[in-house]
Amino acid sequence: MAKMKYPEQIVANIPFCPGCGHGIIVRLMVECVNELGYSDKIVMHQAVGCCSLVGLGLDWEMLVGAHGGGGANATGLKRMLKDTALVIAYQGDGDAYNIGLAETLNAAYRNENITVIAVNNTNFGMTGGQMSWTTLPGQRTTTSVDGRDSKTSGMPIKVPELIANSFDTAYVARGTVTSPAEIRKTKGFIKQGLQNQIDGKGHSLIEILSPCPTNWHSNPITDSLDRIEKELIPFYYPIGELKVKGE
Ligand SMILES: Cc1ncc(C[n+]2csc(CCOP(=O)(O)OP(=O)(O)O)c2C)c(N)n1
Ligand code: SF4
Ligand SMILES: [Mg+2]
């Protein structure tokens, strides 16, 4: 594949649904890696889920692992490549927090020198919108048709808070993509997570609240972004830096 220089050119070739947050996040990752001077020294663990579409447009070196294997695969890549390349684990909430929870927590527990980008859209997007651990109470999904009932299926999990409060990692942040201002802040979190890796500081996790208009059955421009700002952020998933080691 010919090298594509411009992030917007890359994203245009990836068939995310209209209004999906993944496209913005891919663009931000590419911009950060380019600006840090690592465009030829970057390897991505590409997760199963809508993350996997990234391979149709982005020409980075990629390892496609088993569903949930990001923490383990990124560990192996980084330990092998050491300072010669940046390693990103790009994962969905279902991948990183459901099926891959053990791998995600173990990599953080070991303070592996990797950067994890976890896209939280409160469902298993690619497979048709099933309930995930991040699904909100009352949220209708294809496996919680009357709304998630926390009495039988628990409350949403907050892995960033769990890692920030439990393990000796470098950095944890949560951002979103609902406005140009929030996109700029999220870019700052991603860049900080990558800079930490360059500086050998250890594990960084950046969770990004991202719209999935297709499975939320909502308008991509208005309702989907409103849901993040009026429901997800104030009641369950506060945004900002949750942990900066040394501060
Ligand atoms: C071992 C295994 N179990 C289940 C699946 C089916 N599967 C593919 S993608 C996916 C959901 C991914 O959801 P998430 O990680 O949240 O990513 P999203 O598509 O929402 O961005 C599932 C369950 C699979 N591919 N492999
Ligand atoms: S199903 Fe959801 S997460 Fe997947 S590409 Fe479509 S909008 Fe994005
Ligand atoms: Mg998801």
PDB file of C-alpha atoms and ligand atoms in Angstrom:
ATOM      1  CA  MET A   1       0.000   0.000   0.000  1.00  0.00           C
ATOM      2  CA  ALA A   2       1.312   3.448  -0.866  1.00  0.00           C
ATOM      3  CA  LYS A   3       2.181   5.508   2.206  1.00  0.00           C
ATOM      4  CA  MET A   4      -0.560   8.029   2.904  1.00  0.00           C
ATOM      5  CA  LYS A   5       0.793  11.124   4.501  1.00  0.00           C
ATOM      6  CA  TYR A   6      -2.304  12.998   5.580  1.00  0.00           C
ATOM      7  CA  PRO A   7      -4.453  11.731   8.470  1.00  0.00           C
ATOM      8  CA  GLU A   8      -7.704  12.837   6.784  1.00  0.00           C
ATOM      9  CA  GLN A   9      -6.751  10.815   3.668  1.00  0.00           C
ATOM     10  CA  ILE A  10      -6.209   7.744   5.837  1.00  0.00           C
ATOM     11  CA  VAL A  11      -9.514   8.046   7.685  1.00  0.00           C
ATOM     12  CA  ALA A  12     -11.451   8.606   4.438  1.00  0.00           C
ATOM     13  CA  ASN A  13     -10.459   5.087   3.378  1.00  0.00           C
ATOM     14  CA  ILE A  14     -11.733   3.376   6.515  1.00  0.00           C
ATOM     15  CA  PRO A  15     -15.422   2.358   6.344  1.00  0.00           C
ATOM     16  CA  PHE A  16     -16.596   3.405   9.816  1.00  0.00           C
ATOM     17  CA  CYS A  17     -20.322   4.281   9.953  1.00  0.00           C
ATOM     18  CA  PRO A  18     -21.238   7.972   9.514  1.00  0.00           C
ATOM     19  CA  GLY A  19     -20.802   9.818  12.809  1.00  0.00           C
ATOM     20  CA  CYS A  20     -18.698   7.079  14.424  1.00  0.00           C
ATOM     21  CA  GLY A  21     -16.097   8.346  16.881  1.00  0.00           C
ATOM     22  CA  HIS A  22     -13.490   5.789  15.791  1.00  0.00           C
ATOM     23  CA  GLY A  23     -12.590   7.884  12.722  1.00  0.00           C
ATOM     24  CA  ILE A  24     -11.743  10.958  14.797  1.00  0.00           C
ATOM     25  CA  ILE A  25      -9.704   8.837  17.191  1.00  0.00           C
ATOM     26  CA  VAL A  26      -7.681   7.228  14.385  1.00  0.00           C
ATOM     27  CA  ARG A  27      -6.962  10.674  12.975  1.00  0.00           C
ATOM     28  CA  LEU A  28      -5.780  11.887  16.399  1.00  0.00           C
ATOM     29  CA  MET A  29      -3.509   8.860  16.854  1.00  0.00           C
ATOM     30  CA  VAL A  30      -1.955   9.440  13.414  1.00  0.00           C
ATOM     31  CA  GLU A  31      -1.472  13.167  14.056  1.00  0.00           C
ATOM     32  CA  CYS A  32       0.199  12.492  17.421  1.00  0.00           C
ATOM     33  CA  VAL A  33       2.528   9.808  16.058  1.00  0.00           C
ATOM     34  CA  ASN A  34       3.495  12.025  13.095  1.00  0.00           C
ATOM     35  CA  GLU A  35       4.101  15.064  15.295  1.00  0.00           C
ATOM     36  CA  LEU A  36       6.313  13.025  17.640  1.00  0.00           C
ATOM     37  CA  GLY A  37       8.389  11.901  14.641  1.00  0.00           C
ATOM     38  CA  TYR A  38       7.461   8.225  14.877  1.00  0.00           C
ATOM     39  CA  SER A  39       5.478   7.701  11.655  1.00  0.00           C
ATOM     40  CA  ASP A  40       7.935   5.020  10.492  1.00  0.00           C
ATOM     41  CA  LYS A  41       8.474   3.556  13.965  1.00  0.00           C
ATOM     42  CA  ILE A  42       5.008   2.621  15.129  1.00  0.00           C
ATOM     43  CA  VAL A  43       3.329  -0.734  15.655  1.00  0.00           C
ATOM     44  CA  MET A  44      -0.334  -1.131  16.526  1.00  0.00           C
ATOM     45  CA  HIS A  45      -2.070  -4.003  18.207  1.00  0.00           C
ATOM     46  CA  GLN A  46      -5.277  -3.951  16.197  1.00  0.00           C
ATOM     47  CA  ALA A  47      -8.169  -5.336  18.190  1.00  0.00           C
ATOM     48  CA  VAL A  48     -11.121  -7.384  17.034  1.00  0.00           C
ATOM     49  CA  GLY A  49     -14.212  -5.128  16.788  1.00  0.00           C
ATOM     50  CA  CYS A  50     -14.671  -1.905  14.801  1.00  0.00           C
ATOM     51  CA  CYS A  51     -11.005  -1.099  15.581  1.00  0.00           C
ATOM     52  CA  SER A  52     -10.159  -3.822  13.097  1.00  0.00           C
ATOM     53  CA  LEU A  53     -11.435  -1.689  10.204  1.00  0.00           C
ATOM     54  CA  VAL A  54      -8.373   0.529  10.678  1.00  0.00           C
ATOM     55  CA  GLY A  55      -6.268  -1.883   8.629  1.00  0.00           C
ATOM     56  CA  LEU A  56      -8.247  -0.931   5.515  1.00  0.00           C
ATOM     57  CA  GLY A  57      -6.740   2.571   5.494  1.00  0.00           C
ATOM     58  CA  LEU A  58      -3.804   2.885   7.821  1.00  0.00           C
ATOM     59  CA  ASP A  59      -0.454   1.527   6.680  1.00  0.00           C
ATOM     60  CA  TRP A  60       1.223   1.178  10.074  1.00  0.00           C
ATOM     61  CA  GLU A  61       2.748  -2.128  11.063  1.00  0.00           C
ATOM     62  CA  MET A  62      -0.050  -4.045  12.808  1.00  0.00           C
ATOM     63  CA  LEU A  63      -0.527  -7.191  14.809  1.00  0.00           C
ATOM     64  CA  VAL A  64      -4.061  -8.532  14.715  1.00  0.00           C
ATOM     65  CA  GLY A  65      -4.494 -10.629  17.817  1.00  0.00           C
ATOM     66  CA  ALA A  66      -7.229 -12.717  19.356  1.00  0.00           C
ATOM     67  CA  HIS A  67     -10.177 -10.774  20.800  1.00  0.00           C
ATOM     68  CA  GLY A  68      -9.059  -9.154  24.063  1.00  0.00           C
ATOM     69  CA  GLY A  69      -5.388  -9.916  23.609  1.00  0.00           C
ATOM     70  CA  GLY A  70      -4.201  -6.292  23.450  1.00  0.00           C
ATOM     71  CA  GLY A  71      -2.515  -6.162  26.838  1.00  0.00           C
ATOM     72  CA  ALA A  72      -0.566  -9.369  26.181  1.00  0.00           C
ATOM     73  CA  ASN A  73       0.262  -8.677  22.535  1.00  0.00           C
ATOM     74  CA  ALA A  74       1.348  -5.083  23.129  1.00  0.00           C
ATOM     75  CA  THR A  75       3.519  -6.320  26.003  1.00  0.00           C
ATOM     76  CA  GLY A  76       5.261  -8.789  23.710  1.00  0.00           C
ATOM     77  CA  LEU A  77       5.715  -6.239  20.940  1.00  0.00           C
ATOM     78  CA  LYS A  78       7.169  -3.584  23.238  1.00  0.00           C
ATOM     79  CA  ARG A  79       9.483  -5.959  25.069  1.00  0.00           C
ATOM     80  CA  MET A  80      10.821  -7.172  21.716  1.00  0.00           C
ATOM     81  CA  LEU A  81      11.057  -3.782  19.974  1.00  0.00           C
ATOM     82  CA  LYS A  82      12.171  -1.783  23.047  1.00  0.00           C
ATOM     83  CA  ASP A  83      13.006   1.821  22.080  1.00  0.00           C
ATOM     84  CA  THR A  84      12.968   1.183  18.334  1.00  0.00           C
ATOM     85  CA  ALA A  85       9.190   1.694  18.027  1.00  0.00           C
ATOM     86  CA  LEU A  86       6.109   3.021  19.747  1.00  0.00           C
ATOM     87  CA  VAL A  87       3.444   0.424  20.535  1.00  0.00           C
ATOM     88  CA  ILE A  88      -0.255   1.295  20.703  1.00  0.00           C
ATOM     89  CA  ALA A  89      -2.978  -1.121  21.802  1.00  0.00           C
ATOM     90  CA  TYR A  90      -6.104   0.221  20.065  1.00  0.00           C
ATOM     91  CA  GLN A  91      -9.128  -1.516  21.569  1.00  0.00           C
ATOM     92  CA  GLY A  92     -12.880  -1.252  22.083  1.00  0.00           C
ATOM     93  CA  ASP A  93     -14.585  -1.417  25.479  1.00  0.00           C
ATOM     94  CA  GLY A  94     -15.831  -4.950  24.830  1.00  0.00           C
ATOM     95  CA  ASP A  95     -12.355  -6.014  23.794  1.00  0.00           C
ATOM     96  CA  ALA A  96     -10.356  -4.286  26.534  1.00  0.00           C
ATOM     97  CA  TYR A  97     -12.825  -4.536  29.431  1.00  0.00           C
ATOM     98  CA  ASN A  98     -14.949  -7.644  28.799  1.00  0.00           C
ATOM     99  CA  ILE A  99     -13.149 -10.414  26.977  1.00  0.00           C
ATOM    100  CA  GLY A 100      -9.683  -8.898  27.513  1.00  0.00           C
ATOM    101  CA  LEU A 101     -10.077  -7.686  31.085  1.00  0.00           C
ATOM    102  CA  ALA A 102      -7.428 -10.050  32.449  1.00  0.00           C
ATOM    103  CA  GLU A 103      -4.884  -9.028  29.788  1.00  0.00           C
ATOM    104  CA  THR A 104      -5.706  -5.331  30.257  1.00  0.00           C
ATOM    105  CA  LEU A 105      -5.322  -5.449  34.035  1.00  0.00           C
ATOM    106  CA  ASN A 106      -2.214  -7.625  33.984  1.00  0.00           C
ATOM    107  CA  ALA A 107      -0.400  -5.288  31.584  1.00  0.00           C
ATOM    108  CA  ALA A 108      -1.255  -2.331  33.824  1.00  0.00           C
ATOM    109  CA  TYR A 109      -0.333  -4.292  36.960  1.00  0.00           C
ATOM    110  CA  ARG A 110       3.117  -4.934  35.470  1.00  0.00           C
ATOM    111  CA  ASN A 111       3.346  -1.254  34.409  1.00  0.00           C
ATOM    112  CA  GLU A 112       4.277  -2.264  30.868  1.00  0.00           C
ATOM    113  CA  ASN A 113       5.677   0.615  28.826  1.00  0.00           C
ATOM    114  CA  ILE A 114       2.761   0.700  26.348  1.00  0.00           C
ATOM    115  CA  THR A 115       0.009   3.131  25.361  1.00  0.00           C
ATOM    116  CA  VAL A 116      -3.551   1.778  25.435  1.00  0.00           C
ATOM    117  CA  ILE A 117      -6.305   3.631  23.574  1.00  0.00           C
ATOM    118  CA  ALA A 118      -9.659   2.187  24.713  1.00  0.00           C
ATOM    119  CA  VAL A 119     -12.694   3.341  22.731  1.00  0.00           C
ATOM    120  CA  ASN A 120     -15.724   3.208  25.031  1.00  0.00           C
ATOM    121  CA  ASN A 121     -18.990   3.296  23.039  1.00  0.00           C
ATOM    122  CA  THR A 122     -20.943   1.412  25.716  1.00  0.00           C
ATOM    123  CA  ASN A 123     -21.610  -1.643  23.548  1.00  0.00           C
ATOM    124  CA  PHE A 124     -20.205  -4.354  21.312  1.00  0.00           C
ATOM    125  CA  GLY A 125     -20.485  -2.234  18.172  1.00  0.00           C
ATOM    126  CA  MET A 126     -19.238  -4.489  15.418  1.00  0.00           C
ATOM    127  CA  THR A 127     -21.386  -7.497  16.269  1.00  0.00           C
ATOM    128  CA  GLY A 128     -24.682  -5.604  16.400  1.00  0.00           C
ATOM    129  CA  GLY A 129     -24.824  -3.657  19.633  1.00  0.00           C
ATOM    130  CA  GLN A 130     -24.818  -6.181  22.471  1.00  0.00           C
ATOM    131  CA  MET A 131     -24.486  -5.156  26.128  1.00  0.00           C
ATOM    132  CA  SER A 132     -20.917  -4.709  27.353  1.00  0.00           C
ATOM    133  CA  TRP A 133     -19.565  -4.011  30.818  1.00  0.00           C
ATOM    134  CA  THR A 134     -19.723  -0.279  30.102  1.00  0.00           C
ATOM    135  CA  THR A 135     -23.414  -0.291  29.067  1.00  0.00           C
ATOM    136  CA  LEU A 136     -25.374   2.096  31.277  1.00  0.00           C
ATOM    137  CA  PRO A 137     -28.211   0.975  33.567  1.00  0.00           C
ATOM    138  CA  GLY A 138     -31.435   1.198  31.574  1.00  0.00           C
ATOM    139  CA  GLN A 139     -29.601   1.236  28.219  1.00  0.00           C
ATOM    140  CA  ARG A 140     -31.363  -0.846  25.580  1.00  0.00           C
ATOM    141  CA  THR A 141     -29.097  -3.119  23.603  1.00  0.00           C
ATOM    142  CA  THR A 142     -29.736  -6.253  21.573  1.00  0.00           C
ATOM    143  CA  THR A 143     -29.038  -8.343  24.690  1.00  0.00           C
ATOM    144  CA  SER A 144     -30.820  -6.009  27.141  1.00  0.00           C
ATOM    145  CA  VAL A 145     -33.936  -5.208  25.153  1.00  0.00           C
ATOM    146  CA  ASP A 146     -35.791  -3.788  28.162  1.00  0.00           C
ATOM    147  CA  GLY A 147     -32.747  -1.802  29.296  1.00  0.00           C
ATOM    148  CA  ARG A 148     -29.774  -3.015  31.347  1.00  0.00           C
ATOM    149  CA  ASP A 149     -30.991  -4.234  34.721  1.00  0.00           C
ATOM    150  CA  SER A 150     -28.224  -3.677  37.258  1.00  0.00           C
ATOM    151  CA  LYS A 151     -29.880  -6.137  39.675  1.00  0.00           C
ATOM    152  CA  THR A 152     -29.083  -9.021  37.361  1.00  0.00           C
ATOM    153  CA  SER A 153     -26.167  -7.691  35.289  1.00  0.00           C
ATOM    154  CA  GLY A 154     -24.291  -5.328  37.582  1.00  0.00           C
ATOM    155  CA  MET A 155     -23.223  -1.724  37.165  1.00  0.00           C
ATOM    156  CA  PRO A 156     -20.947  -0.315  34.420  1.00  0.00           C
ATOM    157  CA  ILE A 157     -17.265  -0.947  35.021  1.00  0.00           C
ATOM    158  CA  LYS A 158     -14.786   1.914  35.241  1.00  0.00           C
ATOM    159  CA  VAL A 159     -11.480   0.321  34.306  1.00  0.00           C
ATOM    160  CA  PRO A 160      -9.561   3.630  34.106  1.00  0.00           C
ATOM    161  CA  GLU A 161     -10.479   4.441  37.735  1.00  0.00           C
ATOM    162  CA  LEU A 162      -9.643   0.865  38.779  1.00  0.00           C
ATOM    163  CA  ILE A 163      -6.193   1.070  37.205  1.00  0.00           C
ATOM    164  CA  ALA A 164      -5.538   4.625  38.410  1.00  0.00           C
ATOM    165  CA  ASN A 165      -6.349   3.684  41.993  1.00  0.00           C
ATOM    166  CA  SER A 166      -4.830   0.208  42.139  1.00  0.00           C
ATOM    167  CA  PHE A 167      -1.621   0.027  40.126  1.00  0.00           C
ATOM    168  CA  ASP A 168       1.660   1.883  39.854  1.00  0.00           C
ATOM    169  CA  THR A 169       1.122   3.057  36.259  1.00  0.00           C
ATOM    170  CA  ALA A 170       2.255   6.286  34.602  1.00  0.00           C
ATOM    171  CA  TYR A 171      -0.925   7.839  33.290  1.00  0.00           C
ATOM    172  CA  VAL A 172      -4.696   7.438  33.043  1.00  0.00           C
ATOM    173  CA  ALA A 173      -7.066   9.824  31.292  1.00  0.00           C
ATOM    174  CA  ARG A 174     -10.557   9.847  29.835  1.00  0.00           C
ATOM    175  CA  GLY A 175     -11.525  12.072  26.922  1.00  0.00           C
ATOM    176  CA  THR A 176     -14.258  12.381  24.361  1.00  0.00           C
ATOM    177  CA  VAL A 177     -14.838  13.604  20.809  1.00  0.00           C
ATOM    178  CA  THR A 178     -18.039  15.622  21.157  1.00  0.00           C
ATOM    179  CA  SER A 179     -16.684  19.055  20.160  1.00  0.00           C
ATOM    180  CA  PRO A 180     -13.535  20.606  18.692  1.00  0.00           C
ATOM    181  CA  ALA A 181     -12.477  21.645  22.220  1.00  0.00           C
ATOM    182  CA  GLU A 182     -12.880  18.101  23.577  1.00  0.00           C
ATOM    183  CA  ILE A 183     -11.136  16.625  20.538  1.00  0.00           C
ATOM    184  CA  ARG A 184      -8.172  18.934  21.164  1.00  0.00           C
ATOM    185  CA  LYS A 185      -8.031  17.861  24.829  1.00  0.00           C
ATOM    186  CA  THR A 186      -8.261  14.190  23.875  1.00  0.00           C
ATOM    187  CA  LYS A 187      -5.418  14.672  21.432  1.00  0.00           C
ATOM    188  CA  GLY A 188      -3.370  16.083  24.313  1.00  0.00           C
ATOM    189  CA  PHE A 189      -4.107  12.959  26.401  1.00  0.00           C
ATOM    190  CA  ILE A 190      -3.061  10.639  23.547  1.00  0.00           C
ATOM    191  CA  LYS A 191       0.127  12.605  22.952  1.00  0.00           C
ATOM    192  CA  GLN A 192       0.979  12.539  26.655  1.00  0.00           C
ATOM    193  CA  GLY A 193       0.428   8.773  26.704  1.00  0.00           C
ATOM    194  CA  LEU A 194       2.822   8.353  23.788  1.00  0.00           C
ATOM    195  CA  GLN A 195       5.378  10.768  25.259  1.00  0.00           C
ATOM    196  CA  ASN A 196       5.333   8.702  28.474  1.00  0.00           C
ATOM    197  CA  GLN A 197       6.246   5.643  26.428  1.00  0.00           C
ATOM    198  CA  ILE A 198       9.080   7.511  24.694  1.00  0.00           C
ATOM    199  CA  ASP A 199      10.346   8.601  28.126  1.00  0.00           C
ATOM    200  CA  GLY A 200      10.099   5.036  29.479  1.00  0.00           C
ATOM    201  CA  LYS A 201       7.636   6.029  32.187  1.00  0.00           C
ATOM    202  CA  GLY A 202       5.410   2.974  31.857  1.00  0.00           C
ATOM    203  CA  HIS A 203       1.770   2.183  31.231  1.00  0.00           C
ATOM    204  CA  SER A 204      -0.661   4.809  29.902  1.00  0.00           C
ATOM    205  CA  LEU A 205      -4.379   4.231  29.389  1.00  0.00           C
ATOM    206  CA  ILE A 206      -6.521   6.736  27.546  1.00  0.00           C
ATOM    207  CA  GLU A 207     -10.217   5.851  27.441  1.00  0.00           C
ATOM    208  CA  ILE A 208     -12.234   7.787  24.868  1.00  0.00           C
ATOM    209  CA  LEU A 209     -16.042   8.109  25.086  1.00  0.00           C
ATOM    210  CA  SER A 210     -17.156   7.627  21.518  1.00  0.00           C
ATOM    211  CA  PRO A 211     -20.528   7.676  19.727  1.00  0.00           C
ATOM    212  CA  CYS A 212     -21.872   4.565  18.002  1.00  0.00           C
ATOM    213  CA  PRO A 213     -24.913   6.081  16.232  1.00  0.00           C
ATOM    214  CA  THR A 214     -25.677   2.870  14.357  1.00  0.00           C
ATOM    215  CA  ASN A 215     -26.269   0.772  17.467  1.00  0.00           C
ATOM    216  CA  TRP A 216     -27.515   3.619  19.614  1.00  0.00           C
ATOM    217  CA  HIS A 217     -30.142   4.212  16.894  1.00  0.00           C
ATOM    218  CA  SER A 218     -29.547   7.921  17.237  1.00  0.00           C
ATOM    219  CA  ASN A 219     -28.790  10.891  15.031  1.00  0.00           C
ATOM    220  CA  PRO A 220     -24.996  11.102  14.608  1.00  0.00           C
ATOM    221  CA  ILE A 221     -24.809  14.893  14.744  1.00  0.00           C
ATOM    222  CA  THR A 222     -27.120  15.758  17.631  1.00  0.00           C
ATOM    223  CA  ASP A 223     -28.506  12.955  19.850  1.00  0.00           C
ATOM    224  CA  SER A 224     -25.366  10.804  19.933  1.00  0.00           C
ATOM    225  CA  LEU A 225     -23.127  13.633  21.083  1.00  0.00           C
ATOM    226  CA  ASP A 226     -25.814  14.856  23.507  1.00  0.00           C
ATOM    227  CA  ARG A 227     -25.970  11.403  25.060  1.00  0.00           C
ATOM    228  CA  ILE A 228     -22.245  11.528  25.832  1.00  0.00           C
ATOM    229  CA  GLU A 229     -22.397  15.057  27.248  1.00  0.00           C
ATOM    230  CA  LYS A 230     -25.656  14.777  29.194  1.00  0.00           C
ATOM    231  CA  GLU A 231     -25.631  11.148  30.325  1.00  0.00           C
ATOM    232  CA  LEU A 232     -22.261   9.421  30.087  1.00  0.00           C
ATOM    233  CA  ILE A 233     -19.990  12.178  31.412  1.00  0.00           C
ATOM    234  CA  PRO A 234     -22.068  13.608  34.297  1.00  0.00           C
ATOM    235  CA  PHE A 235     -23.407  10.297  35.663  1.00  0.00           C
ATOM    236  CA  TYR A 236     -20.811   7.601  34.951  1.00  0.00           C
ATOM    237  CA  TYR A 237     -17.629   8.519  33.125  1.00  0.00           C
ATOM    238  CA  PRO A 238     -16.049  11.844  34.154  1.00  0.00           C
ATOM    239  CA  ILE A 239     -13.503  13.152  31.697  1.00  0.00           C
ATOM    240  CA  GLY A 240     -10.032  14.563  32.323  1.00  0.00           C
ATOM    241  CA  GLU A 241      -6.714  13.262  33.622  1.00  0.00           C
ATOM    242  CA  LEU A 242      -7.379  10.666  36.334  1.00  0.00           C
ATOM    243  CA  LYS A 243      -3.754   9.969  37.187  1.00  0.00           C
ATOM    244  CA  VAL A 244      -0.432  11.565  36.340  1.00  0.00           C
ATOM    245  CA  LYS A 245       2.398   9.726  38.106  1.00  0.00           C
ATOM    246  CA  GLY A 246       4.393  12.029  40.296  1.00  0.00           C
ATOM    247  CA  GLU A 247       1.613  14.581  40.746  1.00  0.00           C
TER     248      GLU A 247
HETATM  249  C1  LIG B   1     -13.194 -14.941  20.978  1.00  0.00           C
HETATM  250  C2  LIG B   1     -14.211 -14.106  20.256  1.00  0.00           C
HETATM  251  N1  LIG B   1     -15.414 -13.894  20.820  1.00  0.00           N
HETATM  252  C3  LIG B   1     -16.315 -13.108  20.199  1.00  0.00           C
HETATM  253  C4  LIG B   1     -16.050 -12.547  18.994  1.00  0.00           C
HETATM  254  C5  LIG B   1     -17.089 -11.709  18.304  1.00  0.00           C
HETATM  255  N2  LIG B   1     -16.830 -10.285  18.352  1.00  0.00           N
HETATM  256  C6  LIG B   1     -16.216  -9.641  17.334  1.00  0.00           C
HETATM  257  S1  LIG B   1     -16.145  -7.986  17.547  1.00  0.00           S
HETATM  258  C7  LIG B   1     -16.954  -8.107  19.030  1.00  0.00           C
HETATM  259  C8  LIG B   1     -17.343  -6.891  19.833  1.00  0.00           C
HETATM  260  C9  LIG B   1     -16.331  -5.805  19.892  1.00  0.00           C
HETATM  261  O1  LIG B   1     -16.822  -4.775  20.702  1.00  0.00           O
HETATM  262  P1  LIG B   1     -15.860  -3.628  21.195  1.00  0.00           P
HETATM  263  O2  LIG B   1     -14.566  -4.192  21.617  1.00  0.00           O
HETATM  264  O3  LIG B   1     -16.582  -2.807  22.202  1.00  0.00           O
HETATM  265  O4  LIG B   1     -15.556  -2.799  19.867  1.00  0.00           O
HETATM  266  P2  LIG B   1     -16.528  -1.860  19.007  1.00  0.00           P
HETATM  267  O5  LIG B   1     -16.910  -2.672  17.825  1.00  0.00           O
HETATM  268  O6  LIG B   1     -17.695  -1.493  19.875  1.00  0.00           O
HETATM  269  O7  LIG B   1     -15.692  -0.667  18.688  1.00  0.00           O
HETATM  270  C10 LIG B   1     -17.248  -9.439  19.348  1.00  0.00           C
HETATM  271  C11 LIG B   1     -17.969  -9.877  20.574  1.00  0.00           C
HETATM  272  C12 LIG B   1     -14.772 -12.807  18.413  1.00  0.00           C
HETATM  273  N3  LIG B   1     -14.414 -12.268  17.252  1.00  0.00           N
HETATM  274  N4  LIG B   1     -13.873 -13.587  19.068  1.00  0.00           N
HETATM  275  S1  SF4 B   2     -20.958  -0.066  14.507  1.00  0.00           S
HETATM  276 FE1  SF4 B   2     -20.671   1.688  15.896  1.00  0.00          FE
HETATM  277  S2  SF4 B   2     -18.491   1.594  16.491  1.00  0.00           S
HETATM  278 FE2  SF4 B   2     -18.741   0.310  14.664  1.00  0.00          FE
HETATM  279  S3  SF4 B   2     -18.235   1.650  12.923  1.00  0.00           S
HETATM  280 FE3  SF4 B   2     -20.474   1.709  13.228  1.00  0.00          FE
HETATM  281  S4  SF4 B   2     -20.850   3.492  14.560  1.00  0.00           S
HETATM  282 FE4  SF4 B   2     -18.658   2.944  14.702  1.00  0.00          FE
HETATM  283 MG    MG B   3     -17.577  -0.996  21.974  1.00  0.00          MG
END
